[in-house]
Amino acid sequence: AGAMRINQDTVLRGKKVTLVPYTAAHVPRYHEWMQSEELQRLTASEPLSLEQEYEMQRSWRDDADKCTFIVLDSGRWPGQAEEDSMVGDVNLFLTNTEDPSVGEIEIMIAEPSCRGRGFGKEATLLMMAYGVRKLGITKFEAKIGQENEASICMFKKLHFKEVAVNSVFQEVTLRLDVSDQERGWLLEQTNHVEEKSYAELKQPAGVLAS
């Protein structure tokens, strides 16, 4: 098991969204989302069978250079079932062998009703602050399809700058170097966030009232 198991008991609770570890319980809903041709296009991914999706979840969980959270609607969870509160996912890939302090970030708000409401922005901020605090990240990159203007615009609001365009893959690369000033801004933007234990939050209420 690699370092990325680090977040397997981590819950990051923000105002609009709560990030929880991606577990097998989330796979059916995630698989349902990924049947959408629009999401396949936006995430440049192939449709998988449910069985493949379970395998993928296991490999992500055990992968030392990937950190994945499922994005839940804070207004619904806890309270409603997690599957019913899922709105998307956010990933951080530490795949730059020359520079382990670079994190490539990906965000997907899969539920159409939750787009354009600041969910993606807060989820990305939560993940960035986590990467800076816990994983030693000092540079973020995001690779986004050229037609995905909403996402490009959101990353620019988070101080990312466009650094490259790949016309073959029709993809834009945005980058943010986390200077002391940016780090301060990031921690300020996320100072309302509570970090909790996933195992404890999943206990039925009665168990905790000891």
Short mmCIF file of C-alpha atoms in Angstrom, two decimals, residues 18-88:
data_model
loop_
_atom_site.label_atom_id
_atom_site.label_comp_id
_atom_site.label_asym_id
_atom_site.label_seq_id
_atom_site.Cartn_x
_atom_site.Cartn_y
_atom_site.Cartn_z
CA THR A 18 -18.02 17.39 1.54
CA LEU A 19 -15.18 15.23 0.23
CA VAL A 20 -15.12 11.55 1.24
CA PRO A 21 -12.86 8.67 0.16
CA TYR A 22 -13.98 6.81 -2.97
CA THR A 23 -15.21 3.40 -1.77
CA ALA A 24 -16.90 0.41 -3.38
CA ALA A 25 -20.26 1.75 -2.14
CA HIS A 26 -19.93 4.70 -4.53
CA VAL A 27 -19.20 2.62 -7.63
CA PRO A 28 -22.75 1.94 -8.91
CA ARG A 29 -23.67 5.63 -8.94
CA TYR A 30 -20.30 6.56 -10.43
CA HIS A 31 -20.77 3.91 -13.12
CA GLU A 32 -24.22 5.32 -13.89
CA TRP A 33 -22.73 8.80 -14.39
CA MET A 34 -20.06 7.51 -16.72
CA GLN A 35 -22.67 6.12 -19.12
CA SER A 36 -23.25 9.75 -20.14
CA GLU A 37 -21.63 10.50 -23.49
CA GLU A 38 -21.17 14.12 -22.46
CA LEU A 39 -19.18 13.11 -19.36
CA GLN A 40 -17.15 10.60 -21.35
CA ARG A 41 -16.23 13.39 -23.73
CA LEU A 42 -15.45 15.93 -21.00
CA THR A 43 -13.33 13.46 -19.05
CA ALA A 44 -11.83 11.79 -22.15
CA SER A 45 -12.77 8.37 -20.80
CA GLU A 46 -14.10 5.12 -22.21
CA PRO A 47 -17.28 3.52 -20.89
CA LEU A 48 -16.45 0.64 -18.54
CA SER A 49 -18.54 -2.29 -17.35
CA LEU A 50 -19.64 -2.22 -13.71
CA GLU A 51 -17.08 -4.94 -12.92
CA GLN A 52 -14.29 -2.87 -14.53
CA GLU A 53 -15.44 0.15 -12.53
CA TYR A 54 -15.09 -1.85 -9.28
CA GLU A 55 -11.59 -2.91 -10.36
CA MET A 56 -10.74 0.70 -11.15
CA GLN A 57 -11.94 1.85 -7.71
CA ARG A 58 -9.71 -0.78 -6.05
CA SER A 59 -6.67 0.16 -8.12
CA TRP A 60 -7.21 3.88 -7.40
CA ARG A 61 -7.50 3.16 -3.69
CA ASP A 62 -4.21 1.27 -3.68
CA ASP A 63 -2.37 3.54 -6.12
CA ALA A 64 0.47 5.43 -4.46
CA ASP A 65 0.30 8.33 -6.90
CA LYS A 66 -3.42 9.03 -6.98
CA CYS A 67 -5.64 10.70 -4.40
CA THR A 68 -9.39 10.53 -5.07
CA PHE A 69 -12.36 11.94 -3.19
CA ILE A 70 -16.04 11.66 -3.99
CA VAL A 71 -17.82 15.01 -3.81
CA LEU A 72 -21.02 14.97 -1.74
CA ASP A 73 -23.60 17.73 -1.36
CA SER A 74 -23.09 19.12 2.19
CA GLY A 75 -26.77 20.02 2.29
CA ARG A 76 -27.74 16.36 1.94
CA TRP A 77 -25.01 14.44 3.75
CA PRO A 78 -24.86 13.29 6.45
CA GLY A 79 -28.59 12.68 6.64
CA GLN A 80 -29.30 11.14 3.29
CA ALA A 81 -27.59 8.08 1.84
CA GLU A 82 -24.18 8.83 0.38
CA GLU A 83 -25.17 7.46 -3.03
CA ASP A 84 -28.04 9.96 -3.13
CA SER A 85 -25.76 12.83 -2.10
CA MET A 86 -22.99 12.22 -4.66
CA VAL A 87 -22.39 15.07 -7.08
CA GLY A 88 -18.97 14.30 -8.59
#
